[in-house]
XYZ file of C-alpha atoms in Angstrom:
588
model
C 174.557 -46.566 167.241
C 174.997 -47.351 163.422
C 178.310 -46.395 161.113
C 179.040 -46.895 157.711
C 182.491 -48.108 157.200
C 184.335 -49.107 153.890
C 186.061 -52.547 152.759
C 188.531 -52.779 150.325
C 189.809 -56.377 151.478
C 188.868 -59.465 153.325
C 192.425 -59.646 155.411
C 190.971 -58.684 158.480
C 188.405 -60.729 160.661
C 186.186 -57.699 161.165
C 185.642 -57.200 157.470
C 185.729 -60.874 156.801
C 182.622 -60.811 159.168
C 180.718 -57.860 157.155
C 181.497 -59.367 153.642
C 180.072 -62.715 155.022
C 176.966 -60.916 156.353
C 176.652 -58.795 153.103
C 176.611 -62.123 150.709
C 173.452 -63.629 153.059
C 171.739 -60.325 152.771
C 172.478 -60.917 148.991
C 171.255 -64.053 148.894
C 167.905 -63.239 150.379
C 167.362 -59.894 148.200
C 168.053 -61.934 144.968
C 167.581 -66.090 145.479
C 167.168 -66.745 141.469
C 171.138 -65.738 141.281
C 173.055 -68.392 141.521
C 175.101 -67.345 145.009
C 178.716 -68.334 143.846
C 178.518 -65.425 142.204
C 178.380 -63.465 145.627
C 181.423 -65.661 146.701
C 183.800 -63.489 144.010
C 183.633 -60.147 146.075
C 186.622 -61.301 148.105
C 188.332 -61.916 144.847
C 186.946 -58.781 143.216
C 188.592 -56.899 146.201
C 191.813 -58.527 146.017
C 192.484 -58.100 142.308
C 191.173 -55.053 140.313
C 193.253 -55.561 137.745
C 191.553 -58.662 137.054
C 188.094 -57.352 136.696
C 189.066 -53.905 135.909
C 187.301 -52.223 138.414
C 188.095 -51.037 141.886
C 186.021 -52.438 144.093
C 184.502 -50.674 147.536
C 181.995 -52.419 149.723
C 180.347 -49.739 152.377
C 178.705 -51.415 155.032
C 176.399 -49.670 157.946
C 176.793 -51.868 160.667
C 176.429 -51.164 164.552
C 179.046 -51.385 167.050
C 178.744 -55.009 167.355
C 179.287 -55.554 163.614
C 175.810 -56.299 162.871
C 175.386 -55.166 159.247
C 172.172 -53.251 158.561
C 172.668 -52.893 154.810
C 175.461 -52.307 152.024
C 176.239 -51.073 149.467
C 179.020 -51.883 146.505
C 180.603 -49.718 144.475
C 182.848 -50.706 141.078
C 185.547 -47.552 139.943
C 186.952 -47.604 136.622
C 189.991 -45.345 136.897
C 191.170 -45.501 133.119
C 187.818 -44.330 132.472
C 186.889 -42.139 135.681
C 183.675 -43.365 136.274
C 181.462 -45.430 139.389
C 178.866 -47.881 138.615
C 176.960 -48.794 141.649
C 176.405 -52.478 141.445
C 173.934 -53.410 144.666
C 172.374 -51.169 147.542
C 170.403 -53.253 149.636
C 169.196 -53.638 153.327
C 168.975 -56.749 155.770
C 165.724 -57.994 155.629
C 165.884 -58.364 159.616
C 166.138 -54.539 159.971
C 163.672 -51.823 159.412
C 165.041 -49.433 156.415
C 165.001 -46.338 158.824
C 167.079 -44.134 156.100
C 169.578 -46.747 155.628
C 169.548 -46.683 151.832
C 169.179 -42.777 152.090
C 172.809 -42.969 154.308
C 174.518 -45.624 151.961
C 173.594 -43.890 148.599
C 174.826 -40.683 149.915
C 177.928 -41.979 151.224
C 178.149 -43.725 147.842
C 178.044 -40.275 145.741
C 180.535 -38.666 148.322
C 182.719 -41.592 147.505
C 182.604 -41.109 144.092
C 182.943 -37.190 143.786
C 186.079 -37.599 146.216
C 187.503 -39.933 143.387
C 186.606 -37.130 140.503
C 184.389 -39.803 138.842
C 182.543 -38.564 135.110
C 179.516 -40.113 137.468
C 177.452 -42.183 139.271
C 176.079 -44.970 137.054
C 173.611 -48.181 137.885
C 171.137 -49.902 136.729
C 167.145 -50.323 137.490
C 164.471 -51.648 135.967
C 161.854 -50.170 134.475
C 158.732 -48.349 135.548
C 156.652 -48.229 132.761
C 154.196 -50.968 131.179
C 156.211 -50.180 127.791
C 159.029 -51.850 129.265
C 157.442 -54.325 131.418
C 153.844 -55.969 132.149
C 154.584 -57.180 135.498
C 152.511 -54.645 137.397
C 153.650 -55.537 141.069
C 157.624 -55.132 139.649
C 156.538 -51.912 138.304
C 155.033 -50.362 141.546
C 158.344 -51.778 143.398
C 160.500 -49.917 140.360
C 158.217 -46.443 140.301
C 159.792 -46.325 144.027
C 163.151 -47.085 143.377
C 163.371 -44.511 140.319
C 161.559 -42.054 143.197
C 163.922 -43.002 145.745
C 167.145 -42.061 143.085
C 165.545 -38.982 141.915
C 165.730 -37.121 144.977
C 169.291 -37.399 144.705
C 169.206 -35.888 140.967
C 169.642 -39.537 139.539
C 167.598 -40.220 136.265
C 167.496 -42.859 133.059
C 169.789 -41.669 130.330
C 167.006 -41.709 127.522
C 167.250 -41.618 123.433
C 169.596 -44.555 123.382
C 169.079 -48.650 123.421
C 170.834 -49.286 126.181
C 167.345 -50.674 127.570
C 167.219 -53.267 124.538
C 166.227 -56.617 125.116
C 169.235 -59.165 124.290
C 167.164 -61.691 123.399
C 163.510 -61.428 122.001
C 162.358 -63.224 125.042
C 163.922 -61.116 127.674
C 161.145 -58.835 129.866
C 161.996 -55.947 131.636
C 165.129 -54.890 130.644
C 166.845 -52.379 132.676
C 167.042 -48.945 132.473
C 170.718 -47.195 132.420
C 170.622 -44.290 135.607
C 172.789 -41.364 135.858
C 173.962 -39.369 138.782
C 175.957 -36.748 137.443
C 177.430 -35.819 141.196
C 176.483 -32.201 140.662
C 178.927 -31.634 138.480
C 178.605 -28.377 136.380
C 180.325 -29.597 132.894
C 177.233 -32.279 131.250
C 178.231 -35.902 129.992
C 178.886 -35.890 126.546
C 178.193 -38.902 124.114
C 182.260 -39.744 123.676
C 182.383 -40.363 127.307
C 178.873 -41.985 127.331
C 180.085 -44.539 124.640
C 182.880 -45.314 126.983
C 181.415 -45.825 129.684
C 178.856 -47.899 128.312
C 181.343 -50.227 126.271
C 182.813 -50.492 129.675
C 179.965 -51.738 131.555
C 178.717 -54.233 128.575
C 182.237 -55.698 128.095
C 183.523 -55.763 131.660
C 180.156 -56.402 133.427
C 177.974 -58.746 130.736
C 180.921 -59.889 128.339
C 179.451 -63.553 128.880
C 175.755 -62.450 128.040
C 175.899 -59.789 125.459
C 177.371 -60.959 122.151
C 179.397 -58.226 120.398
C 176.978 -57.338 117.749
C 174.485 -56.448 120.133
C 177.002 -54.025 122.266
C 177.867 -52.450 118.948
C 174.287 -51.877 118.346
C 173.551 -49.995 121.847
C 177.374 -48.087 121.100
C 176.233 -46.926 117.409
C 172.877 -45.588 119.421
C 174.656 -43.158 121.333
C 175.447 -39.771 119.910
C 177.337 -36.901 120.578
C 176.337 -34.121 122.192
C 175.622 -33.553 126.131
C 173.609 -36.599 126.976
C 169.887 -36.601 127.571
C 168.330 -37.986 130.908
C 164.370 -38.310 131.471
C 162.661 -35.317 132.976
C 161.525 -35.335 136.578
C 158.380 -37.728 137.133
C 158.651 -37.907 140.705
C 159.294 -34.327 142.131
C 159.205 -30.842 140.664
C 162.693 -29.449 140.540
C 166.553 -30.172 140.681
C 167.486 -31.388 144.274
C 169.247 -29.054 146.541
C 173.111 -30.104 147.062
C 173.138 -31.323 150.338
C 176.371 -33.289 149.447
C 178.421 -30.118 149.776
C 177.595 -29.841 153.311
C 178.426 -33.150 153.826
C 182.167 -32.915 152.235
C 182.285 -29.610 154.270
C 181.744 -31.734 157.385
C 184.068 -34.448 156.289
C 187.223 -31.883 156.477
C 186.097 -31.097 160.042
C 188.238 -32.529 163.045
C 185.812 -33.998 164.985
C 186.556 -33.464 168.871
C 186.089 -35.973 171.616
C 186.386 -34.092 175.259
C 186.587 -35.866 178.659
C 183.501 -34.264 180.147
C 184.310 -36.059 183.579
C 188.006 -35.224 183.315
C 187.343 -32.286 186.257
C 186.442 -34.827 188.972
C 190.167 -36.357 189.308
C 191.662 -32.833 190.436
C 194.591 -33.795 192.795
C 194.872 -30.452 194.498
C 198.492 -30.731 195.828
C 201.712 -28.110 194.955
C 203.512 -29.210 192.403
C 200.828 -31.909 190.545
C 200.567 -30.008 187.144
C 198.618 -32.557 185.463
C 195.398 -30.330 186.503
C 191.647 -29.881 185.064
C 192.690 -26.245 183.999
C 194.636 -27.738 181.028
C 191.622 -29.151 178.731
C 190.078 -25.783 179.051
C 193.549 -24.027 178.117
C 193.215 -26.205 174.646
C 189.842 -25.821 173.701
C 189.627 -22.285 174.207
C 192.600 -21.897 171.456
C 191.330 -24.552 168.982
C 188.104 -23.402 168.692
C 188.834 -20.393 167.311
C 190.053 -22.059 164.118
C 186.578 -22.958 163.362
C 188.271 -26.496 162.078
C 186.475 -28.664 164.950
C 183.071 -30.758 165.140
C 182.582 -31.291 168.565
C 180.368 -34.880 169.373
C 179.778 -35.906 173.069
C 181.898 -39.451 174.233
C 179.729 -42.610 173.932
C 180.056 -45.033 176.681
C 181.387 -48.406 176.368
C 182.423 -51.610 178.477
C 185.112 -52.136 180.217
C 186.557 -55.073 178.468
C 188.240 -52.738 175.533
C 190.388 -51.873 178.712
C 191.368 -55.194 179.616
C 191.887 -56.140 176.199
C 195.516 -54.085 176.750
C 195.578 -54.135 180.443
C 195.453 -56.958 183.024
C 193.153 -57.570 184.821
C 195.357 -57.204 188.061
C 195.584 -53.725 187.613
C 192.348 -53.128 186.382
C 190.705 -54.525 189.422
C 192.843 -52.971 191.694
C 192.283 -49.172 190.236
C 188.448 -49.711 190.490
C 188.714 -51.588 193.791
C 191.068 -48.790 195.475
C 189.246 -46.160 193.941
C 185.693 -46.999 195.476
C 187.110 -47.168 198.795
C 188.336 -44.200 199.165
C 186.909 -40.857 200.891
C 186.543 -37.956 198.696
C 190.217 -35.745 198.835
C 191.947 -38.565 200.320
C 194.883 -40.042 197.800
C 197.248 -43.091 198.107
C 200.827 -42.451 196.793
C 203.064 -45.362 196.019
C 205.607 -45.514 198.980
C 206.680 -48.959 199.151
C 208.131 -50.960 196.010
C 208.079 -54.734 196.518
C 209.356 -56.940 193.872
C 206.538 -57.951 191.610
C 205.736 -61.637 192.486
C 202.672 -62.108 190.308
C 201.920 -65.274 192.645
C 201.857 -63.231 195.904
C 200.863 -59.217 195.553
C 200.818 -56.944 198.566
C 197.036 -57.293 200.374
C 197.241 -53.805 201.562
C 196.383 -51.598 199.261
C 198.250 -48.694 200.091
C 201.482 -50.911 199.278
C 199.907 -52.396 196.254
C 200.130 -49.331 194.882
C 203.801 -49.593 194.847
C 203.213 -53.014 193.331
C 201.064 -51.658 190.052
C 202.808 -48.118 190.251
C 206.273 -46.890 188.654
C 206.952 -43.475 190.423
C 206.201 -42.107 193.571
C 204.215 -38.956 192.182
C 201.171 -40.408 190.429
C 198.187 -40.479 193.112
C 195.396 -43.039 193.377
C 191.908 -40.690 194.218
C 188.338 -41.792 194.566
C 187.962 -40.415 191.011
C 190.836 -41.346 189.144
C 189.386 -44.651 187.928
C 186.001 -42.869 186.675
C 187.835 -40.234 184.974
C 190.530 -42.801 183.481
C 187.366 -44.731 182.094
C 185.783 -41.644 180.625
C 189.115 -40.952 178.617
C 189.073 -44.150 177.280
C 185.440 -43.805 176.099
C 186.608 -40.352 174.332
C 189.383 -42.468 172.042
C 187.173 -44.955 171.600
C 184.402 -42.658 170.091
C 187.189 -40.812 168.282
C 187.905 -43.997 166.903
C 184.598 -44.602 165.340
C 184.662 -41.736 163.222
C 188.121 -42.958 161.551
C 185.854 -46.310 160.643
C 182.938 -43.660 159.268
C 186.306 -42.353 157.044
C 186.034 -39.219 158.656
C 190.121 -38.425 158.256
C 191.127 -36.743 161.612
C 189.865 -36.770 164.790
C 191.029 -35.440 168.480
C 190.310 -37.320 171.690
C 191.009 -34.031 174.087
C 191.319 -36.196 177.559
C 192.901 -36.173 181.064
C 194.266 -38.143 182.443
C 196.711 -39.166 179.932
C 197.551 -42.630 179.062
C 200.821 -43.363 177.381
C 202.949 -44.416 180.496
C 200.437 -46.734 181.409
C 201.734 -50.522 181.048
C 199.916 -53.568 180.802
C 200.297 -53.946 184.165
C 201.233 -51.104 185.797
C 200.229 -47.274 185.993
C 202.110 -43.913 186.288
C 203.294 -40.334 185.131
C 199.969 -39.028 185.695
C 198.594 -42.112 183.799
C 195.893 -45.332 184.649
C 194.746 -46.440 181.203
C 196.577 -46.534 178.107
C 194.240 -44.483 175.782
C 196.123 -44.705 172.714
C 196.843 -48.345 173.182
C 193.282 -49.196 173.951
C 192.148 -47.209 170.518
C 194.918 -49.188 168.422
C 193.857 -52.410 169.592
C 190.169 -51.689 168.488
C 191.457 -50.210 165.214
C 193.922 -53.130 164.572
C 190.503 -55.480 164.160
C 190.588 -53.478 160.960
C 193.438 -52.780 159.389
C 197.296 -52.071 160.808
C 198.118 -49.328 162.914
C 200.784 -46.960 163.191
C 201.178 -45.105 166.702
C 203.429 -42.230 166.943
C 204.165 -40.436 170.144
C 205.489 -37.074 170.184
C 205.527 -35.885 173.618
C 208.585 -35.008 175.837
C 208.605 -38.309 177.589
C 208.813 -42.087 176.259
C 205.833 -43.946 175.446
C 206.883 -46.639 177.227
C 203.133 -48.194 177.640
C 202.635 -48.242 174.074
C 205.646 -50.015 173.806
C 205.312 -52.509 176.481
C 201.723 -53.302 175.282
C 202.467 -53.763 171.575
C 206.184 -55.027 172.000
C 205.611 -58.627 170.133
C 203.128 -57.505 167.779
C 204.019 -56.572 164.186
C 200.683 -55.048 162.856
C 200.987 -51.844 165.582
C 204.081 -50.272 164.809
C 205.162 -48.321 167.422
C 207.526 -44.978 167.090
C 208.531 -42.817 169.932
C 210.408 -39.323 169.298
C 211.439 -38.456 173.413
C 214.338 -36.846 175.433
C 217.004 -39.225 176.173
C 216.076 -42.091 179.087
C 219.677 -40.743 180.556
C 217.666 -37.452 182.216
C 214.201 -37.730 181.011
C 211.118 -39.678 182.773
C 210.660 -42.451 183.082
C 214.305 -43.134 182.907
C 214.026 -47.061 182.228
C 212.614 -47.337 178.484
C 213.373 -45.356 175.203
C 216.682 -46.234 174.387
C 217.272 -46.747 170.365
C 217.925 -50.668 170.910
C 214.729 -51.666 172.053
C 213.154 -52.791 168.693
C 210.459 -55.538 169.662
C 211.027 -59.664 170.363
C 209.382 -62.465 168.204
C 206.798 -61.405 165.601
C 207.306 -57.972 166.912
C 211.202 -57.462 166.086
C 211.749 -54.314 164.000
C 208.015 -52.961 164.815
C 209.231 -50.601 168.032
C 211.122 -47.674 167.235
C 212.977 -45.161 169.625
C 214.142 -42.229 168.429
C 216.120 -40.613 171.765
C 217.110 -36.900 171.486
C 219.216 -34.932 173.644
C 218.484 -32.636 176.440
C 219.004 -29.525 173.980
C 217.647 -30.244 170.758
C 216.813 -27.820 167.803
C 214.175 -27.364 165.866
C 216.030 -28.507 162.779
C 217.545 -31.879 164.226
C 213.859 -32.605 165.842
C 212.454 -31.948 162.046
C 214.600 -34.197 160.777
C 214.075 -37.105 163.376
C 210.375 -36.609 162.335
C 210.815 -37.163 158.693
C 212.748 -40.193 159.381
C 209.743 -41.303 161.964
C 207.142 -40.675 158.694
C 209.418 -42.590 156.392
C 209.318 -45.713 158.656
C 205.479 -45.240 158.808
C 204.984 -44.332 155.282
C 206.821 -48.342 154.937
C 204.716 -49.549 157.381
C 201.473 -48.438 155.064
C 198.975 -48.841 158.173
C 195.548 -47.861 157.569
C 194.960 -45.588 160.440
C 197.768 -43.107 162.093
C 197.511 -42.546 165.865
C 199.606 -39.612 167.048
C 200.291 -39.121 171.201
C 200.525 -35.379 171.356
C 202.222 -33.915 173.826
C 203.065 -30.341 174.329
C 205.458 -30.636 176.736
C 208.280 -30.099 174.275
C 207.310 -26.757 174.243
C 209.517 -23.561 175.818
C 209.316 -23.210 179.458
C 207.374 -26.553 180.118
C 208.384 -27.511 183.816
C 208.374 -31.278 182.672
C 210.749 -30.487 179.753
C 214.100 -28.929 178.365
C 213.363 -27.976 175.001
C 212.418 -24.821 173.559
C 209.792 -25.391 170.726
C 207.309 -22.300 169.702
C 203.958 -22.271 168.291
C 205.785 -22.364 164.131
C 207.707 -25.715 165.086
C 203.900 -27.080 166.354
C 202.464 -25.988 163.468
C 205.311 -27.700 161.188
C 204.934 -30.762 163.337
C 201.192 -31.090 162.472
C 201.569 -30.063 158.785
C 204.008 -32.666 158.186
C 202.147 -35.349 159.957
C 199.015 -34.118 157.978
C 200.510 -34.509 154.803
C 200.627 -38.639 155.215
C 197.264 -38.595 154.538
C 196.623 -41.237 156.731
C 193.204 -41.488 158.575
C 194.601 -40.015 161.777
C 193.246 -40.197 165.515
C 195.123 -37.524 168.158
C 195.257 -38.701 171.285
C 195.811 -35.852 174.347
C 199.094 -36.556 176.314
C 200.846 -34.161 177.975
C 201.671 -30.295 178.140
C 201.756 -28.207 181.520
C 202.550 -24.520 180.721
C 199.274 -23.221 180.418
C 200.361 -19.926 179.401
C 201.286 -21.396 175.657
C 199.707 -24.583 175.741
C 196.472 -23.426 173.700
C 198.069 -21.676 171.401
C 200.686 -24.409 170.553
C 197.802 -26.728 170.120
C 196.083 -24.244 167.830
C 199.284 -23.984 165.734
C 199.579 -28.248 165.763
C 195.887 -28.447 164.329
C 196.081 -25.926 162.027
C 199.083 -27.196 160.466
C 197.669 -30.481 160.303
C 194.225 -29.563 158.981
C 196.664 -27.825 156.267
C 198.823 -30.899 155.587
C 195.847 -32.992 155.106
C 193.666 -31.247 152.513
C 196.515 -29.286 150.946
C 197.370 -30.417 147.739
C 201.173 -29.274 148.372
C 202.739 -32.624 149.914
C 205.904 -33.567 150.985
C 204.521 -36.801 151.652
C 205.565 -38.343 148.429
C 209.483 -37.458 149.419
C 209.799 -38.946 152.133
C 212.150 -41.957 151.060
């Protein structure tokens, strides 16, 4: 499996490793170029003012970080055009559509930037400009490839004029209009060509040469070479791609129903998933994808081996229909944990109502697969994804489980994404997100915020106070907003705006939302009375932040209203994310 993701800085190890591979690919493709030129990529990313271009590096890589191909895109916001500097594949990998996928992603980014066009250079495919027959054959293939997307060389200018008489095979300037209905005109092309020659080639192209090229650009619509390798304009597939990128990617735990505790009063039941799924599919906003399979290593990065090993082993040994409930809670002596597995349940659990049965581990592991799959979509630049899963996870701490939770799904996703940038977790379940607080309490790269019922009356009772702010490097990066037993909509939204202000200041690369519908009116585990319009507003405010957002399902147990509330939340989230009217800039 491969993905395309964007690198805009070299601050994180994953990005540094990818950039190093990009440089190796460049050296292999352009051995005649001084490698020090490629060493400038990190500086170009960090210092756009110096180079007068905002730089984006798109890498197509597998989940292990092997870069199969890349593209570097320059954007000049002052003139509003994009320039494709390089697009290349690793020589260790066959093409397999890599070039097409990368170029389509570059086009899409250029469109989203609102650029006048996408420009790049390509060596000539005609003997008038190039005498090397082998090179002409290669250039024909390149220009044929770009014609598939409607990109063709600009004609009737002197752009391909050699700088020196001895120069051979001068490059053509290729223009992709990005399906814009308005034609590019000469006055805009002059500004674009001047920027290219001055910002990229000032040390090679003298001022007299640059002026000669600019003087050759006439007023009126810019002309491009007729199609040589295809008969007509290409179909505009990119519109469908853009529509797809506005969908919410949905990943549903396809093994959740194997975990079914059929005991009276156990509200965390399989019907919850279908109640939500049925209603949200009515919106037409979702694109459902299957969860991928990931190793257990992702879980062990946030949970202790003792907890993981215990859950895995005890579940394997239980008979179908048999459950183990914690009933003895020994002092947690790390050196001497209980040997008896039924007694050890209390060693690893924080309550008396979260049983272990034969399929608990399997269902919880699959929920983790779902959140990582959904996280991958954020890395692929999709703005919204949703892991509709059970069992939930936000009460599971590093060393203990509880509150219907076995593994902390959102913490696994946050830790995974933190290798690519800062992460903020916003927990809006009725109950405190004690699990992610415990796991990230000492870290400053993951901001944890929870809005919940005060622990004086709400589970888990022992955490969620407003003076719990983190420790060490994590001081100030854990924020709790405990609210009273009776909470009005106005008071809640005022608190949510405070939380969003903290997130905006933190400026994460990714926003993760622990979504609980147990704040709803009549929920058996909560005391608040929020209705569908309140959930719409919650989603709208979060969407207006415009961060790439992963929503992970937590609580919510009133099945009559569960799906309706979910539908309203996601409609609000989508409207907030894609509406031009946003209050995010007013969150101060």
